[in-house]
Amino acid sequence: MRLLRIALVSALLLGLFVPMSAHAKAPDYVAVIDAGSSGTRIALFTLPGKGKLAPASVFEFEGDDSGLDDYADRPSAAGTEVVAPLLTALAPALASRGLAPAGVPVSLLATAGLRGLQTSDPDAVRRIFASARGAIVAAGHPARRVTVMSGQHEAMYAWIDANALLADAGGVFGRIGIAEVGGASAQIAFATGRDTAKATTTARVGGRDYPLVAISYLGLGVNEARSAMARTGAGPRPCYPNSAPGAEPTVYTVAGDRTVSASRSDFAYAVCSRTYRTVIRKVGADAHNGGETGGVAPYEVRRLPGFAEASFVGVSAVVFSLQGFGVPESRNESARLRRSVRTTCTGPNAWPRVVARYKGDTGPFAQVACSTATYLNAWIFGEVGLGIRSDRFSQGDVLNGESPSWSSGYALSQLDP
């Protein structure tokens, strides 16, 4: 009988799980609300068919908010304005399957956005969660977990899902690591083979313990890194393409309300990359990340047991950036990405070339594309970043093109505990 068990002593100590009794039946469906740094979304999961391991996502819906951390000034509105609409959208999917809300537990797990707010304003986070829990209960669902998820567990759950997908594609569970970059944080996880290495946790899978290195760096997600870049060194102009005077947009989005003149921007890969390397070096080793990572700076990850033997799959922004710049699955993604970014983003009136890459998109995502790709190359492959070898990096072909997610890994722990 296929069984994936994840019963972490460390997770229990951190209060991430509500343990079920030995006689409690696992639910047939679970809903997971991903309260990310840039928005909130819900997914409904169930166990897959025979011979598959990764949970089946049967419904997904993304809210129109920009993150629960934006509710620090009015936390009591988080439930009615963010969580309730997600559950309203979920209701028809449940009805079509003959499911009552009372039989579908809901967990809301917040990532880096609220992780940062928890440090600066813990009372606001507590009130946001109280409001969110109230909305879940009001909709008739059991509220299983409503909490801030540790960065280590965010990395671990993505690792679990990646390896479940790998097993479904005919690979061996546990053989692949993940390198993930979100908006506010960046994660890496891989099997270490020993539980004495720094920054380790243990996943229990199919009756076997898998010691993992699982690390999250707050402040090294693309949005936070870009904000730090704009305050460092030469500022944002060398990370943005030039546009003809008077052309739209006249200014590019940088971070928050900060913009940079499109006609005065002058993309220079070497300068932009150097600035981002400064950000990685500084933020990766700052006091907060030292407490979260056991003092492991990004460039030190490659020295930990298991790194040299691991192959990695890129997750989230990593893959979007490579695909956006037309970089195929290959053994030299780093060099190809650097070359494509330079060709696309450098020189007078380079903006139309970026727009062509992004199929006519002129919005904020395209505006930061050159900056984001330069950062990701430094973070994933660079000497002050993780330093993953291109021949040990995949965009997801080993997973049949599926993209791993922590929410799916978490769902599996609830569906098949």
mmCIF file of N, CA, C and O in Angstrom, residues 89-128:
data_model
loop_
_atom_site.group_PDB
_atom_site.id
_atom_site.type_symbol
_atom_site.label_atom_id
_atom_site.label_comp_id
_atom_site.label_asym_id
_atom_site.label_seq_id
_atom_site.Cartn_x
_atom_site.Cartn_y
_atom_site.Cartn_z
ATOM 1 N N ALA A 89 -15.529 31.166 -3.552
ATOM 2 C CA ALA A 89 -15.152 30.600 -4.850
ATOM 3 C C ALA A 89 -15.023 29.084 -4.787
ATOM 4 O O ALA A 89 -15.307 28.378 -5.766
ATOM 5 N N LEU A 90 -14.603 28.560 -3.646
ATOM 6 C CA LEU A 90 -14.442 27.119 -3.470
ATOM 7 C C LEU A 90 -15.783 26.391 -3.405
ATOM 8 O O LEU A 90 -15.893 25.231 -3.826
ATOM 9 N N ALA A 91 -16.811 27.038 -2.883
ATOM 10 C CA ALA A 91 -18.090 26.380 -2.596
ATOM 11 C C ALA A 91 -18.679 25.618 -3.785
ATOM 12 O O ALA A 91 -19.116 24.466 -3.624
ATOM 13 N N PRO A 92 -18.743 26.193 -4.996
ATOM 14 C CA PRO A 92 -19.309 25.426 -6.117
ATOM 15 C C PRO A 92 -18.514 24.170 -6.453
ATOM 16 O O PRO A 92 -19.096 23.160 -6.876
ATOM 17 N N ALA A 93 -17.186 24.228 -6.281
ATOM 18 C CA ALA A 93 -16.356 23.043 -6.541
ATOM 19 C C ALA A 93 -16.690 21.931 -5.556
ATOM 20 O O ALA A 93 -16.687 20.741 -5.918
ATOM 21 N N LEU A 94 -16.981 22.295 -4.321
ATOM 22 C CA LEU A 94 -17.376 21.300 -3.330
ATOM 23 C C LEU A 94 -18.760 20.735 -3.668
ATOM 24 O O LEU A 94 -18.972 19.519 -3.636
ATOM 25 N N ALA A 95 -19.686 21.628 -3.989
ATOM 26 C CA ALA A 95 -21.055 21.190 -4.287
ATOM 27 C C ALA A 95 -21.094 20.243 -5.474
ATOM 28 O O ALA A 95 -21.843 19.261 -5.486
ATOM 29 N N SER A 96 -20.260 20.499 -6.476
ATOM 30 C CA SER A 96 -20.262 19.651 -7.667
ATOM 31 C C SER A 96 -19.762 18.252 -7.366
ATOM 32 O O SER A 96 -20.020 17.309 -8.133
ATOM 33 N N ARG A 97 -19.057 18.096 -6.273
ATOM 34 C CA ARG A 97 -18.553 16.789 -5.857
ATOM 35 C C ARG A 97 -19.346 16.194 -4.698
ATOM 36 O O ARG A 97 -18.959 15.175 -4.139
ATOM 37 N N GLY A 98 -20.420 16.861 -4.338
ATOM 38 C CA GLY A 98 -21.252 16.374 -3.249
ATOM 39 C C GLY A 98 -20.590 16.481 -1.893
ATOM 40 O O GLY A 98 -20.874 15.688 -0.986
ATOM 41 N N LEU A 99 -19.703 17.458 -1.734
ATOM 42 C CA LEU A 99 -18.960 17.620 -0.490
ATOM 43 C C LEU A 99 -19.560 18.740 0.353
ATOM 44 O O LEU A 99 -19.850 19.825 -0.163
ATOM 45 N N ALA A 100 -19.718 18.469 1.631
ATOM 46 C CA ALA A 100 -20.157 19.499 2.566
ATOM 47 C C ALA A 100 -18.927 20.188 3.140
ATOM 48 O O ALA A 100 -17.894 19.543 3.377
ATOM 49 N N PRO A 101 -18.979 21.506 3.389
ATOM 50 C CA PRO A 101 -17.824 22.205 3.968
ATOM 51 C C PRO A 101 -17.318 21.549 5.256
ATOM 52 O O PRO A 101 -16.108 21.539 5.511
ATOM 53 N N ALA A 102 -18.226 20.980 6.049
ATOM 54 C CA ALA A 102 -17.819 20.379 7.320
ATOM 55 C C ALA A 102 -16.867 19.208 7.137
ATOM 56 O O ALA A 102 -16.134 18.852 8.062
ATOM 57 N N GLY A 103 -16.852 18.597 5.937
ATOM 58 C CA GLY A 103 -15.966 17.474 5.679
ATOM 59 C C GLY A 103 -14.676 17.854 4.991
ATOM 60 O O GLY A 103 -13.876 16.973 4.640
ATOM 61 N N VAL A 104 -14.453 19.147 4.789
ATOM 62 C CA VAL A 104 -13.249 19.604 4.084
ATOM 63 C C VAL A 104 -12.497 20.597 4.972
ATOM 64 O O VAL A 104 -12.842 21.784 5.021
ATOM 65 N N PRO A 105 -11.485 20.134 5.696
ATOM 66 C CA PRO A 105 -10.714 21.045 6.545
ATOM 67 C C PRO A 105 -9.921 22.045 5.714
ATOM 68 O O PRO A 105 -9.487 21.742 4.599
ATOM 69 N N VAL A 106 -9.751 23.226 6.265
ATOM 70 C CA VAL A 106 -9.007 24.294 5.597
ATOM 71 C C VAL A 106 -7.816 24.683 6.470
ATOM 72 O O VAL A 106 -7.958 24.908 7.671
ATOM 73 N N SER A 107 -6.652 24.747 5.835
ATOM 74 C CA SER A 107 -5.460 25.278 6.495
ATOM 75 C C SER A 107 -5.036 26.556 5.791
ATOM 76 O O SER A 107 -5.096 26.628 4.558
ATOM 77 N N LEU A 108 -4.647 27.544 6.554
ATOM 78 C CA LEU A 108 -4.068 28.770 6.002
ATOM 79 C C LEU A 108 -2.656 28.887 6.546
ATOM 80 O O LEU A 108 -2.456 29.031 7.758
ATOM 81 N N LEU A 109 -1.695 28.793 5.643
ATOM 82 C CA LEU A 109 -0.297 28.886 6.029
ATOM 83 C C LEU A 109 0.324 30.092 5.333
ATOM 84 O O LEU A 109 0.258 30.219 4.110
ATOM 85 N N ALA A 110 0.883 30.988 6.123
ATOM 86 C CA ALA A 110 1.481 32.214 5.597
ATOM 87 C C ALA A 110 2.977 32.021 5.422
ATOM 88 O O ALA A 110 3.631 31.332 6.206
ATOM 89 N N THR A 111 3.521 32.651 4.394
ATOM 90 C CA THR A 111 4.946 32.511 4.094
ATOM 91 C C THR A 111 5.691 33.798 4.454
ATOM 92 O O THR A 111 5.417 34.395 5.485
ATOM 93 N N ALA A 112 6.610 34.215 3.614
ATOM 94 C CA ALA A 112 7.588 35.214 4.025
ATOM 95 C C ALA A 112 7.013 36.586 4.351
ATOM 96 O O ALA A 112 7.552 37.295 5.205
ATOM 97 N N GLY A 113 5.922 36.982 3.671
ATOM 98 C CA GLY A 113 5.369 38.299 3.950
ATOM 99 C C GLY A 113 4.957 38.452 5.398
ATOM 100 O O GLY A 113 5.347 39.401 6.089
ATOM 101 N N LEU A 114 4.163 37.500 5.903
ATOM 102 C CA LEU A 114 3.744 37.557 7.300
ATOM 103 C C LEU A 114 4.860 37.113 8.238
ATOM 104 O O LEU A 114 4.854 37.474 9.408
ATOM 105 N N ARG A 115 5.814 36.351 7.718
ATOM 106 C CA ARG A 115 6.965 35.979 8.549
ATOM 107 C C ARG A 115 7.731 37.235 8.967
ATOM 108 O O ARG A 115 8.169 37.367 10.109
ATOM 109 N N GLY A 116 7.873 38.160 8.016
ATOM 110 C CA GLY A 116 8.535 39.416 8.349
ATOM 111 C C GLY A 116 7.699 40.273 9.270
ATOM 112 O O GLY A 116 8.213 40.882 10.213
ATOM 113 N N LEU A 117 6.377 40.327 9.020
ATOM 114 C CA LEU A 117 5.497 41.127 9.860
ATOM 115 C C LEU A 117 5.430 40.564 11.274
ATOM 116 O O LEU A 117 5.284 41.316 12.245
ATOM 117 N N GLN A 118 5.555 39.263 11.408
ATOM 118 C CA GLN A 118 5.517 38.635 12.726
ATOM 119 C C GLN A 118 6.650 39.148 13.605
ATOM 120 O O GLN A 118 6.512 39.254 14.825
ATOM 121 N N THR A 119 7.761 39.485 12.991
ATOM 122 C CA THR A 119 8.888 40.027 13.742
ATOM 123 C C THR A 119 8.636 41.465 14.166
ATOM 124 O O THR A 119 8.924 41.855 15.302
ATOM 125 N N SER A 120 8.061 42.264 13.263
ATOM 126 C CA SER A 120 7.886 43.690 13.551
ATOM 127 C C SER A 120 6.587 44.011 14.281
ATOM 128 O O SER A 120 6.519 44.974 15.049
ATOM 129 N N ASP A 121 5.537 43.223 14.046
ATOM 130 C CA ASP A 121 4.232 43.525 14.646
ATOM 131 C C ASP A 121 3.476 42.225 14.921
ATOM 132 O O ASP A 121 2.492 41.899 14.235
ATOM 133 N N PRO A 122 3.903 41.453 15.917
ATOM 134 C CA PRO A 122 3.266 40.156 16.172
ATOM 135 C C PRO A 122 1.791 40.260 16.535
ATOM 136 O O PRO A 122 1.015 39.354 16.240
ATOM 137 N N ASP A 123 1.379 41.369 17.167
ATOM 138 C CA ASP A 123 -0.030 41.512 17.527
ATOM 139 C C ASP A 123 -0.894 41.624 16.277
ATOM 140 O O ASP A 123 -2.003 41.065 16.228
ATOM 141 N N ALA A 124 -0.414 42.347 15.267
ATOM 142 C CA ALA A 124 -1.169 42.458 14.019
ATOM 143 C C ALA A 124 -1.332 41.088 13.366
ATOM 144 O O ALA A 124 -2.412 40.756 12.852
ATOM 145 N N VAL A 125 -0.283 40.271 13.389
ATOM 146 C CA VAL A 125 -0.361 38.934 12.802
ATOM 147 C C VAL A 125 -1.374 38.084 13.562
ATOM 148 O O VAL A 125 -2.188 37.365 12.961
ATOM 149 N N ARG A 126 -1.350 38.159 14.886
ATOM 150 C CA ARG A 126 -2.307 37.396 15.688
ATOM 151 C C ARG A 126 -3.739 37.779 15.328
ATOM 152 O O ARG A 126 -4.612 36.909 15.174
ATOM 153 N N ARG A 127 -4.002 39.060 15.151
ATOM 154 C CA ARG A 127 -5.346 39.517 14.837
ATOM 155 C C ARG A 127 -5.743 39.168 13.400
ATOM 156 O O ARG A 127 -6.914 38.879 13.118
ATOM 157 N N ILE A 128 -4.795 39.190 12.485
ATOM 158 C CA ILE A 128 -5.065 38.751 11.116
ATOM 159 C C ILE A 128 -5.498 37.290 11.112
ATOM 160 O O ILE A 128 -6.475 36.897 10.467
#
